[in-house]
mmCIF file of C-alpha atoms and ligand atoms in Angstrom:
data_model
loop_
_atom_site.group_PDB
_atom_site.id
_atom_site.type_symbol
_atom_site.label_atom_id
_atom_site.label_comp_id
_atom_site.label_asym_id
_atom_site.label_seq_id
_atom_site.Cartn_x
_atom_site.Cartn_y
_atom_site.Cartn_z
ATOM 1 C CA MET K 214 -1.134 -6.639 -12.705
ATOM 2 C CA LYS K 215 -1.240 -7.219 -8.936
ATOM 3 C CA LYS K 216 2.131 -6.691 -7.259
ATOM 4 C CA LYS K 217 1.809 -9.550 -4.789
ATOM 5 C CA PHE K 218 5.300 -9.312 -3.261
ATOM 6 C CA LEU K 219 5.229 -5.544 -2.880
ATOM 7 C CA ALA K 220 1.734 -5.564 -1.406
ATOM 8 C CA ALA K 221 2.724 -8.314 1.014
ATOM 9 C CA LEU K 222 5.833 -6.363 2.011
ATOM 10 C CA MET K 223 3.742 -3.256 2.545
ATOM 11 C CA CYS K 224 1.176 -5.169 4.526
ATOM 12 C CA ALA K 225 3.980 -6.483 6.743
ATOM 13 C CA THR K 226 5.269 -2.943 7.214
ATOM 14 C CA LEU K 227 1.739 -1.831 7.755
ATOM 15 C CA THR K 228 1.096 -4.309 10.558
ATOM 16 C CA VAL K 229 4.156 -3.141 12.509
ATOM 17 C CA THR K 230 3.516 0.551 11.880
ATOM 18 C CA THR K 231 -0.133 0.839 12.645
ATOM 19 C CA LEU K 232 -0.949 -1.676 15.389
ATOM 20 C CA ALA K 233 -0.428 1.114 17.907
ATOM 21 C CA GLY K 234 -2.234 3.550 15.717
ATOM 22 C CA CYS K 235 -5.579 1.873 15.292
ATOM 23 C CA GLY K 236 -8.705 2.620 17.220
ATOM 24 C CA GLY K 237 -11.333 5.236 16.806
ATOM 25 C CA ASP K 238 -14.955 4.774 17.846
ATOM 26 C CA SER K 239 -17.423 3.264 15.435
ATOM 27 C CA ALA K 240 -19.566 5.670 13.477
ATOM 28 C CA LYS K 241 -22.134 3.027 14.375
ATOM 29 C CA ASP K 242 -22.760 4.802 17.646
ATOM 30 C CA GLY K 243 -22.551 8.169 15.914
ATOM 31 C CA LYS K 244 -19.170 9.040 17.419
ATOM 32 C CA ASN K 245 -16.135 9.850 15.378
ATOM 33 C CA ASP K 246 -13.129 10.780 17.437
ATOM 34 C CA ILE K 247 -10.848 12.060 14.673
ATOM 35 C CA PRO K 248 -10.670 15.870 14.887
ATOM 36 C CA THR K 249 -11.158 17.147 11.365
ATOM 37 C CA SER K 250 -10.995 20.458 9.600
ATOM 38 C CA GLN K 251 -13.638 20.870 6.983
ATOM 39 C CA THR K 252 -13.306 22.813 3.774
ATOM 40 C CA GLY K 253 -15.236 26.022 3.987
ATOM 41 C CA GLY K 254 -14.426 26.609 7.627
ATOM 42 C CA ASN K 255 -11.632 25.231 9.771
ATOM 43 C CA GLU K 256 -12.994 24.325 13.213
ATOM 44 C CA ASN K 257 -10.091 26.055 14.919
ATOM 45 C CA THR K 258 -9.202 29.122 12.887
ATOM 46 C CA GLY K 259 -12.424 29.786 10.973
ATOM 47 C CA ASP K 260 -10.477 30.244 7.748
ATOM 48 C CA ASP K 261 -11.004 27.713 4.995
ATOM 49 C CA SER K 262 -7.441 26.528 4.840
ATOM 50 C CA PRO K 263 -6.912 22.865 5.684
ATOM 51 C CA GLU K 264 -5.924 22.076 9.266
ATOM 52 C CA ASN K 265 -2.312 21.399 10.299
ATOM 53 C CA SER K 266 -1.844 18.310 12.362
ATOM 54 C CA GLY K 267 0.489 20.438 14.538
ATOM 55 C CA GLY K 268 1.990 23.987 14.734
ATOM 56 C CA SER K 269 4.159 25.648 12.036
ATOM 57 C CA ASP K 270 5.270 23.660 8.994
ATOM 58 C CA SER K 271 8.289 21.465 9.624
ATOM 59 C CA GLY K 272 9.841 18.469 7.897
ATOM 60 C CA ILE K 273 8.134 17.072 4.826
ATOM 61 C CA VAL K 274 4.901 19.010 4.271
ATOM 62 C CA ILE K 275 2.030 16.937 2.889
ATOM 63 C CA GLY K 276 -1.427 18.138 1.900
ATOM 64 C CA PHE K 277 -4.065 15.415 2.291
ATOM 65 C CA SER K 278 -7.553 15.841 0.835
ATOM 66 C CA GLN K 279 -9.783 13.270 2.530
ATOM 67 C CA VAL K 280 -13.274 12.344 1.261
ATOM 68 C CA GLY K 281 -15.045 12.951 4.563
ATOM 69 C CA ALA K 282 -15.933 11.116 7.765
ATOM 70 C CA GLU K 283 -18.888 9.099 6.463
ATOM 71 C CA SER K 284 -17.951 5.650 7.721
ATOM 72 C CA ASP K 285 -15.909 3.555 10.134
ATOM 73 C CA TRP K 286 -13.675 2.726 7.195
ATOM 74 C CA ARG K 287 -12.997 6.390 6.582
ATOM 75 C CA THR K 288 -12.244 6.998 10.266
ATOM 76 C CA ALA K 289 -9.678 4.180 10.230
ATOM 77 C CA ASN K 290 -8.213 5.503 6.982
ATOM 78 C CA THR K 291 -7.846 9.022 8.417
ATOM 79 C CA GLU K 292 -6.328 7.681 11.627
ATOM 80 C CA SER K 293 -3.817 5.657 9.611
ATOM 81 C CA MET K 294 -2.753 8.734 7.639
ATOM 82 C CA LYS K 295 -2.567 10.999 10.707
ATOM 83 C CA SER K 296 -0.628 8.484 12.823
ATOM 84 C CA THR K 297 1.817 7.864 9.967
ATOM 85 C CA PHE K 298 2.448 11.469 8.980
ATOM 86 C CA SER K 299 2.976 12.869 12.480
ATOM 87 C CA GLU K 300 5.303 15.686 13.486
ATOM 88 C CA ASP K 301 7.484 13.411 15.592
ATOM 89 C CA LYS K 302 8.135 11.349 12.462
ATOM 90 C CA GLY K 303 9.278 14.421 10.530
ATOM 91 C CA TYR K 304 6.096 15.439 8.733
ATOM 92 C CA THR K 305 3.581 18.263 8.669
ATOM 93 C CA LEU K 306 0.197 16.937 7.540
ATOM 94 C CA LYS K 307 -2.241 19.520 6.238
ATOM 95 C CA PHE K 308 -5.539 17.610 6.485
ATOM 96 C CA ASP K 309 -8.820 18.553 4.856
ATOM 97 C CA ASP K 310 -12.178 16.770 5.266
ATOM 98 C CA ALA K 311 -14.216 17.516 2.131
ATOM 99 C CA GLN K 312 -17.537 16.313 3.588
ATOM 100 C CA GLN K 313 -17.982 14.026 0.542
ATOM 101 C CA LYS K 314 -18.012 16.989 -1.872
ATOM 102 C CA GLN K 315 -15.683 17.106 -4.872
ATOM 103 C CA GLU K 316 -15.758 20.900 -4.997
ATOM 104 C CA ASN K 317 -14.306 20.970 -1.480
ATOM 105 C CA GLN K 318 -11.513 18.622 -2.519
ATOM 106 C CA ILE K 319 -10.678 20.834 -5.487
ATOM 107 C CA LYS K 320 -10.614 23.866 -3.149
ATOM 108 C CA ALA K 321 -8.307 22.074 -0.714
ATOM 109 C CA ILE K 322 -5.951 20.970 -3.506
ATOM 110 C CA ARG K 323 -5.669 24.564 -4.717
ATOM 111 C CA SER K 324 -4.942 25.664 -1.143
ATOM 112 C CA PHE K 325 -2.168 23.044 -0.920
ATOM 113 C CA ILE K 326 -0.670 24.404 -4.162
ATOM 114 C CA GLU K 327 -0.748 27.940 -2.770
ATOM 115 C CA GLN K 328 0.981 26.706 0.393
ATOM 116 C CA ASP K 329 3.602 25.019 -1.799
ATOM 117 C CA VAL K 330 3.406 21.667 -0.011
ATOM 118 C CA LYS K 331 5.952 19.042 -0.994
ATOM 119 C CA TYR K 332 3.389 16.267 -1.736
ATOM 120 C CA ILE K 333 -0.338 16.140 -2.251
ATOM 121 C CA VAL K 334 -2.318 13.019 -1.316
ATOM 122 C CA LEU K 335 -5.846 12.752 -2.687
ATOM 123 C CA ALA K 336 -8.529 10.263 -1.648
ATOM 124 C CA PRO K 337 -10.974 11.089 -4.459
ATOM 125 C CA VAL K 338 -14.693 11.002 -3.651
ATOM 126 C CA THR K 339 -15.576 10.015 -7.236
ATOM 127 C CA GLU K 340 -13.573 9.026 -10.302
ATOM 128 C CA THR K 341 -14.302 11.832 -12.769
ATOM 129 C CA GLY K 342 -13.907 15.628 -12.869
ATOM 130 C CA TRP K 343 -10.245 15.859 -11.857
ATOM 131 C CA ASP K 344 -8.322 16.741 -15.035
ATOM 132 C CA THR K 345 -8.270 20.525 -14.590
ATOM 133 C CA VAL K 346 -7.128 20.689 -10.981
ATOM 134 C CA LEU K 347 -4.678 17.794 -11.343
ATOM 135 C CA LYS K 348 -3.083 19.641 -14.256
ATOM 136 C CA GLU K 349 -2.634 22.626 -11.915
ATOM 137 C CA VAL K 350 -0.877 20.287 -9.444
ATOM 138 C CA LYS K 351 1.377 18.956 -12.206
ATOM 139 C CA ASP K 352 2.146 22.473 -13.459
ATOM 140 C CA ALA K 353 3.107 23.406 -9.875
ATOM 141 C CA GLY K 354 5.592 20.500 -9.917
ATOM 142 C CA ILE K 355 4.036 18.814 -6.844
ATOM 143 C CA PRO K 356 4.006 14.988 -6.845
ATOM 144 C CA LEU K 357 0.457 13.677 -6.417
ATOM 145 C CA ILE K 358 -0.385 10.359 -4.768
ATOM 146 C CA ILE K 359 -3.893 8.992 -5.199
ATOM 147 C CA VAL K 360 -5.101 6.753 -2.374
ATOM 148 C CA ASP K 361 -8.056 4.366 -2.065
ATOM 149 C CA ARG K 362 -10.463 5.117 -4.930
ATOM 150 C CA MET K 363 -9.225 5.786 -8.459
ATOM 151 C CA VAL K 364 -9.386 8.876 -10.656
ATOM 152 C CA GLU K 365 -10.350 8.679 -14.348
ATOM 153 C CA VAL K 366 -8.090 11.170 -16.140
ATOM 154 C CA SER K 367 -7.136 11.736 -19.789
ATOM 155 C CA ASP K 368 -3.422 11.572 -18.932
ATOM 156 C CA ASP K 369 -2.114 9.332 -16.142
ATOM 157 C CA SER K 370 1.019 11.450 -15.841
ATOM 158 C CA LEU K 371 -1.249 13.748 -13.809
ATOM 159 C CA TYR K 372 -0.546 11.518 -10.827
ATOM 160 C CA THR K 373 2.668 9.920 -9.628
ATOM 161 C CA ALA K 374 1.247 6.813 -7.937
ATOM 162 C CA TRP K 375 -1.987 5.173 -6.798
ATOM 163 C CA VAL K 376 -2.475 2.680 -3.972
ATOM 164 C CA GLY K 377 -5.816 1.126 -3.146
ATOM 165 C CA SER K 378 -8.138 -1.813 -3.501
ATOM 166 C CA ASN K 379 -9.411 -3.857 -6.413
ATOM 167 C CA PHE K 380 -13.092 -3.137 -5.893
ATOM 168 C CA LYS K 381 -14.351 -5.283 -8.779
ATOM 169 C CA LEU K 382 -12.454 -8.224 -7.266
ATOM 170 C CA GLU K 383 -14.080 -7.457 -3.921
ATOM 171 C CA GLY K 384 -17.505 -7.691 -5.569
ATOM 172 C CA ASP K 385 -16.551 -10.861 -7.426
ATOM 173 C CA LYS K 386 -15.286 -12.485 -4.215
ATOM 174 C CA ALA K 387 -18.452 -11.584 -2.287
ATOM 175 C CA CYS K 388 -20.665 -13.041 -5.028
ATOM 176 C CA ALA K 389 -18.562 -16.175 -5.395
ATOM 177 C CA TRP K 390 -19.032 -16.705 -1.673
ATOM 178 C CA LEU K 391 -22.812 -16.100 -1.977
ATOM 179 C CA LYS K 392 -23.088 -18.661 -4.791
ATOM 180 C CA ALA K 393 -21.204 -21.305 -2.796
ATOM 181 C CA TYR K 394 -23.164 -20.519 0.368
ATOM 182 C CA ALA K 395 -26.584 -20.658 -1.292
ATOM 183 C CA ASP K 396 -25.643 -23.921 -3.008
ATOM 184 C CA ALA K 397 -24.536 -25.355 0.356
ATOM 185 C CA GLN K 398 -27.957 -24.418 1.761
ATOM 186 C CA GLY K 399 -29.744 -25.834 -1.290
ATOM 187 C CA VAL K 400 -31.324 -22.488 -2.136
ATOM 188 C CA LYS K 401 -31.464 -21.561 -5.794
ATOM 189 C CA GLU K 402 -33.742 -18.498 -5.751
ATOM 190 C CA LEU K 403 -32.054 -15.348 -4.481
ATOM 191 C CA ASN K 404 -33.924 -12.035 -4.537
ATOM 192 C CA ILE K 405 -31.298 -9.395 -3.903
ATOM 193 C CA VAL K 406 -31.391 -5.679 -3.105
ATOM 194 C CA ASP K 407 -28.187 -3.660 -3.493
ATOM 195 C CA ILE K 408 -27.549 -0.701 -1.179
ATOM 196 C CA GLN K 409 -24.878 0.960 -3.276
ATOM 197 C CA GLY K 410 -22.071 3.232 -2.157
ATOM 198 C CA THR K 411 -21.554 6.816 -3.324
ATOM 199 C CA ILE K 412 -22.442 6.746 -7.013
ATOM 200 C CA GLY K 413 -19.349 7.210 -9.149
ATOM 201 C CA ALA K 414 -16.905 6.150 -6.442
ATOM 202 C CA SER K 415 -14.579 3.330 -7.537
ATOM 203 C CA ALA K 416 -15.736 1.213 -4.590
ATOM 204 C CA GLN K 417 -19.360 1.537 -5.702
ATOM 205 C CA ILE K 418 -18.580 0.947 -9.362
ATOM 206 C CA GLY K 419 -16.589 -2.227 -8.697
ATOM 207 C CA ARG K 420 -18.814 -3.749 -6.036
ATOM 208 C CA SER K 421 -22.014 -3.058 -7.991
ATOM 209 C CA GLN K 422 -20.474 -4.471 -11.186
ATOM 210 C CA GLY K 423 -19.441 -7.642 -9.365
ATOM 211 C CA LEU K 424 -23.034 -8.181 -8.238
ATOM 212 C CA GLU K 425 -24.599 -7.296 -11.598
ATOM 213 C CA GLU K 426 -22.362 -9.794 -13.418
ATOM 214 C CA ALA K 427 -23.096 -12.517 -10.839
ATOM 215 C CA VAL K 428 -26.853 -11.970 -11.183
ATOM 216 C CA GLU K 429 -26.453 -12.263 -14.959
ATOM 217 C CA ALA K 430 -24.485 -15.493 -14.615
ATOM 218 C CA ASN K 431 -26.603 -17.283 -12.015
ATOM 219 C CA GLU K 432 -30.009 -18.724 -12.855
ATOM 220 C CA GLY K 433 -32.513 -18.062 -10.073
ATOM 221 C CA TRP K 434 -30.822 -14.827 -8.955
ATOM 222 C CA THR K 435 -32.908 -11.635 -9.285
ATOM 223 C CA LEU K 436 -31.619 -8.113 -8.605
ATOM 224 C CA LEU K 437 -34.778 -6.453 -7.308
ATOM 225 C CA ALA K 438 -33.372 -2.939 -6.843
ATOM 226 C CA GLN K 439 -30.257 -0.812 -6.461
ATOM 227 C CA GLN K 440 -30.051 2.532 -4.680
ATOM 228 C CA SER K 441 -27.210 4.529 -3.140
ATOM 229 C CA GLY K 442 -26.869 4.498 0.634
ATOM 230 C CA GLU K 443 -23.938 6.953 0.269
ATOM 231 C CA PHE K 444 -21.782 4.668 2.461
ATOM 232 C CA THR K 445 -23.586 5.969 5.568
ATOM 233 C CA GLN K 446 -25.653 4.224 8.256
ATOM 234 C CA ALA K 447 -28.500 6.726 8.170
ATOM 235 C CA LYS K 448 -28.961 6.582 4.402
ATOM 236 C CA GLY K 449 -28.507 2.811 4.437
ATOM 237 C CA GLN K 450 -31.392 2.497 6.892
ATOM 238 C CA GLU K 451 -33.567 4.841 4.829
ATOM 239 C CA VAL K 452 -32.931 2.914 1.604
ATOM 240 C CA MET K 453 -33.616 -0.424 3.331
ATOM 241 C CA GLU K 454 -36.917 0.899 4.696
ATOM 242 C CA SER K 455 -37.878 1.871 1.159
ATOM 243 C CA PHE K 456 -36.887 -1.550 -0.207
ATOM 244 C CA ILE K 457 -38.995 -3.250 2.514
ATOM 245 C CA LYS K 458 -42.004 -1.139 1.511
ATOM 246 C CA GLN K 459 -41.542 -2.101 -2.141
ATOM 247 C CA TYR K 460 -40.517 -5.768 -1.890
ATOM 248 C CA GLY K 461 -41.224 -6.916 1.668
ATOM 249 C CA ASP K 462 -40.521 -10.556 2.399
ATOM 250 C CA LYS K 463 -39.558 -11.257 -1.218
ATOM 251 C CA ILE K 464 -36.058 -10.028 -0.257
ATOM 252 C CA ASN K 465 -33.733 -12.753 1.014
ATOM 253 C CA VAL K 466 -30.323 -11.119 0.389
ATOM 254 C CA VAL K 467 -29.240 -7.534 1.173
ATOM 255 C CA TYR K 468 -25.920 -6.602 -0.514
ATOM 256 C CA CYS K 469 -24.554 -3.588 1.374
ATOM 257 C CA GLU K 470 -21.553 -1.896 -0.201
ATOM 258 C CA ASN K 471 -20.053 -0.995 3.176
ATOM 259 C CA ASP K 472 -20.418 -1.775 6.883
ATOM 260 C CA ASN K 473 -22.213 1.412 7.848
ATOM 261 C CA GLU K 474 -24.944 0.786 5.279
ATOM 262 C CA ALA K 475 -25.227 -2.729 6.702
ATOM 263 C CA PHE K 476 -25.712 -1.362 10.222
ATOM 264 C CA GLY K 477 -28.574 0.806 8.922
ATOM 265 C CA ALA K 478 -30.103 -2.034 6.913
ATOM 266 C CA ILE K 479 -30.024 -4.374 9.923
ATOM 267 C CA ASP K 480 -31.817 -1.761 12.046
ATOM 268 C CA ALA K 481 -34.480 -1.307 9.357
ATOM 269 C CA LEU K 482 -35.035 -5.044 8.886
ATOM 270 C CA THR K 483 -35.146 -5.785 12.607
ATOM 271 C CA SER K 484 -37.567 -2.907 13.270
ATOM 272 C CA ALA K 485 -39.826 -4.232 10.508
ATOM 273 C CA GLY K 486 -39.915 -7.654 12.156
ATOM 274 C CA TYR K 487 -37.600 -9.524 9.781
ATOM 275 C CA THR K 488 -35.036 -12.027 11.060
ATOM 276 C CA VAL K 489 -31.542 -11.090 9.960
ATOM 277 C CA GLY K 490 -29.383 -14.185 10.059
ATOM 278 C CA THR K 491 -27.548 -16.896 8.192
ATOM 279 C CA ASP K 492 -30.142 -19.528 7.237
ATOM 280 C CA LEU K 493 -31.925 -18.923 3.935
ATOM 281 C CA SER K 494 -33.891 -22.163 4.288
ATOM 282 C CA LYS K 495 -35.507 -20.775 7.477
ATOM 283 C CA GLY K 496 -36.522 -17.562 5.710
ATOM 284 C CA GLU K 497 -33.818 -15.495 7.382
ATOM 285 C CA VAL K 498 -32.526 -12.462 5.475
ATOM 286 C CA LEU K 499 -28.806 -12.528 4.650
ATOM 287 C CA VAL K 500 -26.982 -9.212 5.028
ATOM 288 C CA MET K 501 -23.632 -9.020 3.223
ATOM 289 C CA SER K 502 -21.126 -6.206 3.619
ATOM 290 C CA PHE K 503 -17.722 -4.792 2.672
ATOM 291 C CA ASP K 504 -14.920 -3.156 4.690
ATOM 292 C CA SER K 505 -14.509 -5.627 7.601
ATOM 293 C CA THR K 506 -14.197 -2.821 10.146
ATOM 294 C CA ASN K 507 -14.162 -3.749 13.818
ATOM 295 C CA ALA K 508 -17.882 -3.015 14.209
ATOM 296 C CA GLY K 509 -18.636 -4.880 10.991
ATOM 297 C CA MET K 510 -16.673 -7.929 12.119
ATOM 298 C CA THR K 511 -18.495 -7.863 15.461
ATOM 299 C CA ASP K 512 -21.754 -8.141 13.509
ATOM 300 C CA VAL K 513 -20.317 -11.089 11.585
ATOM 301 C CA LEU K 514 -19.444 -12.796 14.885
ATOM 302 C CA SER K 515 -23.050 -12.387 16.034
ATOM 303 C CA GLY K 516 -24.428 -13.652 12.697
ATOM 304 C CA LYS K 517 -26.051 -10.329 11.760
ATOM 305 C CA ILE K 518 -23.676 -9.962 8.801
ATOM 306 C CA VAL K 519 -23.218 -13.295 7.028
ATOM 307 C CA CYS K 520 -20.218 -12.354 4.882
ATOM 308 C CA ASN K 521 -17.855 -9.376 5.046
ATOM 309 C CA THR K 522 -15.357 -8.735 2.250
ATOM 310 C CA GLU K 523 -12.322 -6.842 3.459
ATOM 311 C CA CYS K 524 -11.335 -3.431 2.148
ATOM 312 C CA ASN K 525 -8.211 -2.477 4.010
ATOM 313 C CA PRO K 526 -8.126 1.233 5.021
ATOM 314 C CA LEU K 527 -4.655 1.360 6.534
ATOM 315 C CA HIS K 528 -3.012 3.235 3.678
ATOM 316 C CA GLY K 529 -0.787 5.508 5.797
ATOM 317 C CA PRO K 530 2.283 3.258 5.740
ATOM 318 C CA ARG K 531 1.749 2.413 2.071
ATOM 319 C CA VAL K 532 1.710 6.115 1.152
ATOM 320 C CA GLU K 533 4.763 6.670 3.359
ATOM 321 C CA GLU K 534 6.645 3.934 1.462
ATOM 322 C CA ILE K 535 5.904 5.797 -1.763
ATOM 323 C CA ILE K 536 7.009 9.152 -0.350
ATOM 324 C CA LYS K 537 10.210 7.668 1.099
ATOM 325 C CA ALA K 538 11.033 6.165 -2.305
ATOM 326 C CA LEU K 539 10.408 9.510 -4.020
ATOM 327 C CA GLU K 540 12.517 11.292 -1.397
ATOM 328 C CA ALA K 541 15.332 8.856 -2.184
ATOM 329 C CA GLY K 542 14.964 9.584 -5.900
ATOM 330 C CA ASN K 543 13.681 6.103 -6.660
ATOM 331 C CA GLU K 544 11.044 5.038 -9.153
ATOM 332 C CA VAL K 545 7.652 4.015 -7.706
ATOM 333 C CA GLU K 546 4.983 1.627 -9.002
ATOM 334 C CA LYS K 547 2.267 3.529 -10.839
ATOM 335 C CA GLN K 548 -0.503 1.385 -9.318
ATOM 336 C CA GLN K 549 -0.338 -0.835 -6.229
ATOM 337 C CA TYR K 550 -3.204 -3.087 -5.218
ATOM 338 C CA VAL K 551 -3.654 -4.155 -1.619
ATOM 339 C CA GLU K 552 -4.189 -7.839 -0.755
ATOM 340 C CA GLU K 553 -7.474 -8.368 1.096
ATOM 341 C CA GLU K 554 -9.353 -11.193 2.801
ATOM 342 C CA ILE K 555 -12.980 -12.345 2.995
ATOM 343 C CA PHE K 556 -14.752 -13.273 6.237
ATOM 344 C CA ALA K 557 -17.903 -15.234 7.055
ATOM 345 C CA ALA K 558 -20.037 -16.041 10.081
ATOM 346 C CA GLY K 559 -19.871 -19.790 9.502
ATOM 347 C CA ASP K 560 -17.556 -22.363 7.954
ATOM 348 C CA GLU K 561 -19.850 -23.756 5.262
ATOM 349 C CA VAL K 562 -17.599 -22.155 2.620
ATOM 350 C CA THR K 563 -13.859 -22.362 3.311
ATOM 351 C CA SER K 564 -12.541 -21.091 -0.016
ATOM 352 C CA ILE K 565 -13.775 -19.430 -3.190
ATOM 353 C CA THR K 566 -12.491 -19.082 -6.734
ATOM 354 C CA VAL K 567 -12.560 -15.953 -8.874
ATOM 355 C CA GLY K 568 -11.157 -16.539 -12.344
ATOM 356 C CA ASP K 569 -7.816 -18.313 -11.916
ATOM 357 C CA ASP K 570 -7.377 -17.193 -8.295
ATOM 358 C CA SER K 571 -8.651 -18.886 -5.151
ATOM 359 C CA PHE K 572 -9.109 -17.216 -1.788
ATOM 360 C CA ASP K 573 -9.474 -18.651 1.704
ATOM 361 C CA VAL K 574 -12.623 -17.659 3.598
ATOM 362 C CA THR K 575 -11.942 -16.947 7.265
ATOM 363 C CA THR K 576 -14.622 -17.817 9.811
ATOM 364 C CA VAL K 577 -14.856 -14.948 12.267
ATOM 365 C CA THR K 578 -14.070 -15.606 15.920
ATOM 366 C CA GLN K 579 -13.300 -13.128 18.697
ATOM 367 C CA GLU K 580 -9.647 -14.115 18.303
ATOM 368 C CA VAL K 581 -9.744 -13.161 14.602
ATOM 369 C CA ILE K 582 -11.250 -9.789 15.531
ATOM 370 C CA ASP K 583 -8.727 -9.179 18.318
ATOM 371 C CA GLY K 584 -5.853 -9.938 15.955
ATOM 372 C CA ARG K 585 -6.793 -7.300 13.398
ATOM 373 C CA ALA K 586 -5.161 -3.907 13.037
ATOM 374 C CA TYR K 587 -8.495 -2.044 12.517
HETATM 375 C C1 GZL H 603 -13.353 1.886 -0.102
HETATM 376 C C2 GZL H 603 -13.762 3.230 0.421
HETATM 377 C C3 GZL H 603 -15.181 3.201 0.814
HETATM 378 C C4 GZL H 603 -15.488 2.233 1.944
HETATM 379 C C5 GZL H 603 -16.557 2.966 2.648
HETATM 380 O O1 GZL H 603 -12.022 1.893 -0.430
HETATM 381 O O2 GZL H 603 -13.570 4.226 -0.555
HETATM 382 O O3 GZL H 603 -15.529 4.501 1.270
HETATM 383 O O4 GZL H 603 -15.877 0.956 1.499
HETATM 384 C C6 GZL H 603 -16.006 4.372 2.614
HETATM 385 O O5 GZL H 603 -16.798 2.548 3.964
HETATM 386 O O6 GZL H 603 -16.958 5.297 2.944
#
């Protein structure tokens, strides 16, 4: 059940806490300005222990196993965690970038146990394969907070709390928007390709499922192909180039499961001479995306991305709320979902309905972009 009040409260806290802490260049231009240690070789010390955000351990020591640095979303998520759990706020953050490999996350978690950290935060790359190492964490008596994607475990006492997004709802919202938009344009036949995220990641599972169910439910919709773009721009471009070779101008909708895949898909389509835009009736190709990062929203403003469903990465303050509650000896919610918006290039669709819930659709302007915390 969604904890609306709590999520709203956290979002409010979040806005105050992280406005100063946002930033970070877009992976779109290949830069990523968050220094990271990577399992299997710390940039600074050469050993494979996770990096400290500062000198010796002081205050509350937290081990954070991060998926990687694959996307703008991930950069914003890392920045949120690092700016929240800083030394001047009484924390030592031991950060590890697993380069999108589960074995590196397992290694980092075991290193955190050896270092006897007070809390472990895990952003799991995929949902399965965690039972053994999470049992080691539980046996060590270290509270574990799961952030962003979900873990599928035989016993949910293996983690203390989870905070993240409802990815199936994100997919449902995006497809409800697409249905309303296509109807508004009088277009019934949609031939869709799906550039999926990392296979087995909750975000991929939910967003893909949302699309698959919508294709099933809507006459005239065809899902031509699905392939993982691994949430990266380079792989997204490669997959789009392959889809163009196979389906060419049959494609009129590209469903990208994150912004960086969308950037790659747009490059591939444009290079192949296709018009990426917002008007199906003129034969333009619609590119849809998820995350609503700054670079993604800029592409919505220019009409390159027609609809962007938010996935809020600013989990630092939400995790801090959980840790503060645990420090105070209070109970914490087992699962907390984050409230998220949906954005579009135009105003043809101003609201959508998913099940019993309706959601406003925000038309992107520069002012909307400037007012966002990431
Ligand atoms: C979603 C997150 C996904 C983003 C991608 O919560 O796990 O991983 O959508 C990121 O951009 O790589």
